PDB file of C-alpha atoms in Angstrom:
ATOM      1  CA  MET A 257      -5.548 -29.077 -14.769  1.00 74.00           C
ATOM      2  CA  VAL A 258      -6.511 -27.172 -18.328  1.00 80.00           C
ATOM      3  CA  THR A 259      -4.324 -28.439 -21.076  1.00 90.00           C
ATOM      4  CA  SER A 260      -4.367 -27.562 -24.559  1.00 91.00           C
ATOM      5  CA  GLU A 261      -5.922 -30.872 -25.428  1.00 92.00           C
ATOM      6  CA  ARG A 262      -8.775 -30.335 -23.258  1.00 92.00           C
ATOM      7  CA  TYR A 263      -9.218 -26.791 -23.903  1.00 91.00           C
ATOM      8  CA  VAL A 264      -9.800 -28.209 -27.370  1.00 92.00           C
ATOM      9  CA  THR A 265     -12.337 -30.175 -26.724  1.00 92.00           C
ATOM     10  CA  ILE A 266     -14.418 -27.744 -24.676  1.00 90.00           C
ATOM     11  CA  LEU A 267     -13.980 -25.271 -27.893  1.00 90.00           C
ATOM     12  CA  LYS A 268     -15.850 -28.307 -29.876  1.00 90.00           C
ATOM     13  CA  GLN A 269     -18.494 -28.666 -27.747  1.00 89.00           C
ATOM     14  CA  PHE A 270     -19.491 -24.680 -27.595  1.00 84.00           C
ATOM     15  CA  VAL A 271     -18.833 -24.976 -30.909  1.00 83.00           C
ATOM     16  CA  ALA A 272     -21.316 -28.045 -31.911  1.00 80.00           C
ATOM     17  CA  THR A 273     -23.978 -26.189 -29.399  1.00 80.00           C
ATOM     18  CA  GLN A 274     -23.953 -22.810 -31.134  1.00 77.00           C
ATOM     19  CA  GLN A 275     -24.325 -24.753 -34.299  1.00 73.00           C
ATOM     20  CA  VAL A 276     -27.211 -26.398 -33.398  1.00 73.00           C
ATOM     21  CA  LEU A 277     -29.121 -23.419 -31.625  1.00 72.00           C
ATOM     22  CA  ASP A 278     -28.000 -21.286 -34.059  1.00 64.00           C
ATOM     23  CA  ASN A 279     -29.478 -21.168 -37.619  1.00 67.00           C
ATOM     24  CA  ARG A 280     -27.402 -18.223 -39.080  1.00 64.00           C
ATOM     25  CA  PRO A 281     -24.450 -16.946 -40.571  1.00 65.00           C
ATOM     26  CA  ARG A 282     -21.690 -17.316 -38.436  1.00 69.00           C
ATOM     27  CA  THR A 283     -20.555 -13.288 -37.517  1.00 74.00           C
ATOM     28  CA  GLU A 284     -19.863 -13.734 -33.953  1.00 78.00           C
ATOM     29  CA  TRP A 285     -16.377 -13.015 -32.809  1.00 82.00           C
ATOM     30  CA  PHE A 286     -14.523 -15.324 -30.088  1.00 85.00           C
ATOM     31  CA  MET A 287     -12.199 -14.079 -27.710  1.00 85.00           C
ATOM     32  CA  GLN A 288     -10.021 -15.501 -25.102  1.00 86.00           C
ATOM     33  CA  ASP A 289      -7.390 -14.340 -22.336  1.00 80.00           C
ATOM     34  CA  GLY A 290      -3.747 -15.291 -22.737  1.00 82.00           C
ATOM     35  CA  ALA A 291      -3.191 -18.292 -21.056  1.00 86.00           C
ATOM     36  CA  ARG A 292      -0.931 -20.962 -21.992  1.00 90.00           C
ATOM     37  CA  PRO A 293      -3.029 -23.578 -23.253  1.00 90.00           C
ATOM     38  CA  HIS A 294      -4.793 -21.129 -24.724  1.00 90.00           C
ATOM     39  CA  ARG A 295      -2.020 -20.005 -27.089  1.00 92.00           C
ATOM     40  CA  THR A 296      -1.042 -23.361 -28.699  1.00 94.00           C
ATOM     41  CA  GLU A 297      -1.044 -24.149 -32.197  1.00 94.00           C
ATOM     42  CA  GLN A 298      -3.772 -26.844 -31.760  1.00 94.00           C
ATOM     43  CA  VAL A 299      -6.059 -24.294 -30.454  1.00 94.00           C
ATOM     44  CA  PHE A 300      -5.019 -21.461 -33.028  1.00 95.00           C
ATOM     45  CA  ARG A 301      -5.577 -24.037 -35.895  1.00 94.00           C
ATOM     46  CA  PHE A 302      -9.037 -24.708 -34.554  1.00 93.00           C
ATOM     47  CA  LEU A 303      -9.998 -21.121 -33.433  1.00 93.00           C
ATOM     48  CA  ASP A 304      -8.979 -20.060 -37.232  1.00 93.00           C
ATOM     49  CA  GLU A 305     -10.788 -23.167 -38.608  1.00 90.00           C
ATOM     50  CA  TYR A 306     -14.269 -21.920 -36.966  1.00 88.00           C
ATOM     51  CA  PHE A 307     -14.096 -18.378 -36.528  1.00 88.00           C
ATOM     52  CA  GLY A 308     -11.263 -17.043 -38.723  1.00 89.00           C
ATOM     53  CA  ASN A 309     -10.418 -13.610 -38.883  1.00 90.00           C
ATOM     54  CA  ARG A 310     -12.671 -13.089 -36.137  1.00 89.00           C
ATOM     55  CA  VAL A 311     -10.705 -13.988 -33.023  1.00 90.00           C
ATOM     56  CA  ILE A 312      -9.124 -11.540 -30.305  1.00 88.00           C
ATOM     57  CA  ALA A 313      -6.778 -13.996 -28.479  1.00 90.00           C
ATOM     58  CA  LEU A 314      -2.978 -13.177 -27.301  1.00 89.00           C
ATOM     59  CA  GLU A 315      -0.426 -14.189 -30.227  1.00 91.00           C
ATOM     60  CA  TYR A 316      -3.262 -15.317 -32.515  1.00 91.00           C
ATOM     61  CA  PRO A 317      -2.572 -12.749 -35.428  1.00 92.00           C
ATOM     62  CA  LYS A 318       1.241 -13.852 -35.130  1.00 92.00           C
ATOM     63  CA  PHE A 319      -0.077 -17.353 -35.673  1.00 90.00           C
ATOM     64  CA  THR A 320      -2.718 -16.768 -38.371  1.00 89.00           C
ATOM     65  CA  GLY A 321      -1.760 -13.346 -39.858  1.00 90.00           C
ATOM     66  CA  ALA A 322      -5.392 -12.574 -38.950  1.00 88.00           C
ATOM     67  CA  GLY A 323      -7.681 -11.813 -35.911  1.00 88.00           C
ATOM     68  CA  MET A 324      -6.816  -9.155 -33.463  1.00 86.00           C
ATOM     69  CA  ASP A 325      -4.109  -9.493 -30.242  1.00 84.00           C
ATOM     70  CA  TRP A 326      -5.453  -9.355 -27.288  1.00 78.00           C
ATOM     71  CA  PRO A 327      -5.168  -5.811 -25.885  1.00 72.00           C
ATOM     72  CA  PRO A 328      -2.991  -4.851 -23.353  1.00 67.00           C
ATOM     73  CA  TYR A 329      -4.777  -4.014 -20.281  1.00 63.00           C
ATOM     74  CA  SER A 330      -8.024  -4.395 -21.598  1.00 65.00           C
ATOM     75  CA  PRO A 331     -10.872  -3.649 -19.264  1.00 61.00           C
ATOM     76  CA  ASP A 332     -12.806  -6.364 -17.800  1.00 65.00           C
ATOM     77  CA  LEU A 333     -16.017  -6.051 -19.877  1.00 71.00           C
ATOM     78  CA  THR A 334     -17.745  -9.335 -19.476  1.00 77.00           C
ATOM     79  CA  PRO A 335     -19.513  -9.974 -16.368  1.00 83.00           C
ATOM     80  CA  CYS A 336     -17.649 -13.355 -16.058  1.00 80.00           C
ATOM     81  CA  ASP A 337     -14.580 -11.347 -15.775  1.00 78.00           C
ATOM     82  CA  TYR A 338     -15.809  -8.630 -13.568  1.00 79.00           C
ATOM     83  CA  PHE A 339     -18.532 -10.554 -11.421  1.00 86.00           C
ATOM     84  CA  LEU A 340     -19.093 -14.122 -11.401  1.00 88.00           C
ATOM     85  CA  TRP A 341     -15.423 -15.725 -11.005  1.00 85.00           C
ATOM     86  CA  GLY A 342     -14.670 -13.422  -7.669  1.00 88.00           C
ATOM     87  CA  THR A 343     -18.321 -14.180  -6.618  1.00 91.00           C
ATOM     88  CA  LEU A 344     -18.040 -17.823  -7.235  1.00 92.00           C
ATOM     89  CA  LYS A 345     -14.495 -18.069  -5.636  1.00 92.00           C
ATOM     90  CA  ASP A 346     -15.593 -16.031  -2.528  1.00 93.00           C
ATOM     91  CA  ILE A 347     -18.504 -18.992  -2.236  1.00 93.00           C
ATOM     92  CA  VAL A 348     -16.894 -21.490  -3.179  1.00 93.00           C
ATOM     93  CA  TYR A 349     -13.423 -21.249  -0.739  1.00 92.00           C
ATOM     94  CA  SER A 350     -15.203 -20.078   2.028  1.00 92.00           C
ATOM     95  CA  LYS A 351     -16.242 -23.736   2.708  1.00 87.00           C
ATOM     96  CA  HIS A 352     -12.815 -25.072   2.428  1.00 93.00           C
ATOM     97  CA  PRO A 353     -13.018 -27.964  -0.229  1.00 92.00           C
ATOM     98  CA  ALA A 354     -10.567 -30.471   0.491  1.00 92.00           C
ATOM     99  CA  THR A 355     -11.126 -32.701  -2.410  1.00 92.00           C
ATOM    100  CA  LEU A 356     -12.448 -32.577  -6.004  1.00 90.00           C
ATOM    101  CA  ASP A 357     -15.505 -33.491  -5.096  1.00 92.00           C
ATOM    102  CA  GLU A 358     -16.138 -31.365  -2.228  1.00 93.00           C
ATOM    103  CA  LEU A 359     -15.068 -28.488  -4.978  1.00 91.00           C
ATOM    104  CA  GLU A 360     -17.229 -29.609  -7.706  1.00 92.00           C
ATOM    105  CA  SER A 361     -20.015 -29.696  -4.917  1.00 93.00           C
ATOM    106  CA  ALA A 362     -19.186 -26.487  -3.763  1.00 93.00           C
ATOM    107  CA  ILE A 363     -19.358 -24.671  -7.418  1.00 92.00           C
ATOM    108  CA  CYS A 364     -22.883 -26.063  -8.163  1.00 93.00           C
ATOM    109  CA  VAL A 365     -24.168 -24.820  -4.777  1.00 94.00           C
ATOM    110  CA  ALA A 366     -22.486 -21.429  -5.380  1.00 94.00           C
ATOM    111  CA  CYS A 367     -23.979 -21.132  -9.006  1.00 93.00           C
ATOM    112  CA  GLU A 368     -27.272 -22.031  -7.816  1.00 94.00           C
ATOM    113  CA  SER A 369     -27.134 -19.604  -4.928  1.00 94.00           C
ATOM    114  CA  ILE A 370     -27.022 -16.212  -7.465  1.00 94.00           C
ATOM    115  CA  SER A 371     -30.588 -15.131  -7.608  1.00 94.00           C
ATOM    116  CA  VAL A 372     -32.114 -13.969 -10.785  1.00 94.00           C
ATOM    117  CA  GLU A 373     -32.356 -10.081  -9.434  1.00 95.00           C
ATOM    118  CA  THR A 374     -28.290 -10.290  -8.875  1.00 93.00           C
ATOM    119  CA  LEU A 375     -28.013 -11.425 -12.440  1.00 92.00           C
ATOM    120  CA  ARG A 376     -30.144  -9.025 -13.750  1.00 93.00           C
ATOM    121  CA  ASN A 377     -28.397  -5.958 -11.692  1.00 92.00           C
ATOM    122  CA  VAL A 378     -25.023  -7.751 -13.423  1.00 91.00           C
ATOM    123  CA  MET A 379     -26.491  -7.702 -17.112  1.00 90.00           C
ATOM    124  CA  ALA A 380     -27.616  -3.281 -16.551  1.00 90.00           C
ATOM    125  CA  ASN A 381     -24.764  -3.435 -14.980  1.00 87.00           C
ATOM    126  CA  PHE A 382     -23.147  -5.032 -18.416  1.00 85.00           C
ATOM    127  CA  ILE A 383     -24.509  -2.823 -20.495  1.00 87.00           C
ATOM    128  CA  LEU A 384     -23.846   0.244 -18.887  1.00 86.00           C
ATOM    129  CA  ARG A 385     -20.270  -0.752 -19.434  1.00 81.00           C
ATOM    130  CA  LEU A 386     -20.666  -1.309 -22.793  1.00 80.00           C
ATOM    131  CA  ARG A 387     -22.279   2.351 -23.388  1.00 83.00           C
ATOM    132  CA  HIS A 388     -19.102   3.728 -21.286  1.00 78.00           C
ATOM    133  CA  LEU A 389     -17.035   2.020 -23.546  1.00 74.00           C
ATOM    134  CA  SER A 390     -18.619   3.089 -26.660  1.00 76.00           C
ATOM    135  CA  CYS A 391     -18.658   6.700 -25.691  1.00 78.00           C
ATOM    136  CA  ALA A 392     -14.919   6.290 -25.056  1.00 73.00           C
ATOM    137  CA  ASN A 393     -14.220   4.862 -28.576  1.00 69.00           C
ATOM    138  CA  GLY A 394     -13.181   1.710 -27.049  1.00 65.00           C
ATOM    139  CA  LYS A 395     -10.460   3.363 -24.955  1.00 67.00           C
ATOM    140  CA  HIS A 396      -9.869   2.979 -21.131  1.00 65.00           C
ATOM    141  CA  PHE A 397     -12.675   3.800 -19.189  1.00 66.00           C
ATOM    142  CA  GLU A 398     -11.687   2.393 -15.737  1.00 63.00           C
ATOM    143  CA  TYR A 399     -11.613   5.769 -13.868  1.00 60.00           C
ATOM    144  CA  ILE A 400     -15.372   5.694 -14.012  1.00 58.00           C
ATOM    145  CA  VAL A 401     -16.576   3.649 -10.610  1.00 51.00           C
ATOM    146  CA  MET A 402     -18.991   0.765 -11.734  1.00 52.00           C
TER     147      MET A 402
END
């Protein structure tokens, strides 16, 4: 189960990795969903310390006075949202894992089963989604089937 403490640990690992890989000014934005463990004081303090006003998250502006609130009914733009999670879930649970070890193994096998060609197609679709978003001036475009 993901708790606020575990989530902050994950965030710290992510940020540490980014700092090692990137030798550039911090200009990226951080976006997270509204899961309850993501909306705690501990998480918001960490995000504020590293990202400041470059955060899009449910209730974040209420806590910090900065950043952007998670937009209601926001479209699933990222490949993880519109492709990866559903695909992995379908593959993993088709095997009916009964233990945590079986689940972990099934997740690894599922990740390795996604072909490079599939990932290329997903990224091409991601670019297309971003173009539609830009043409729609940031408004919804779900009427366009992708």
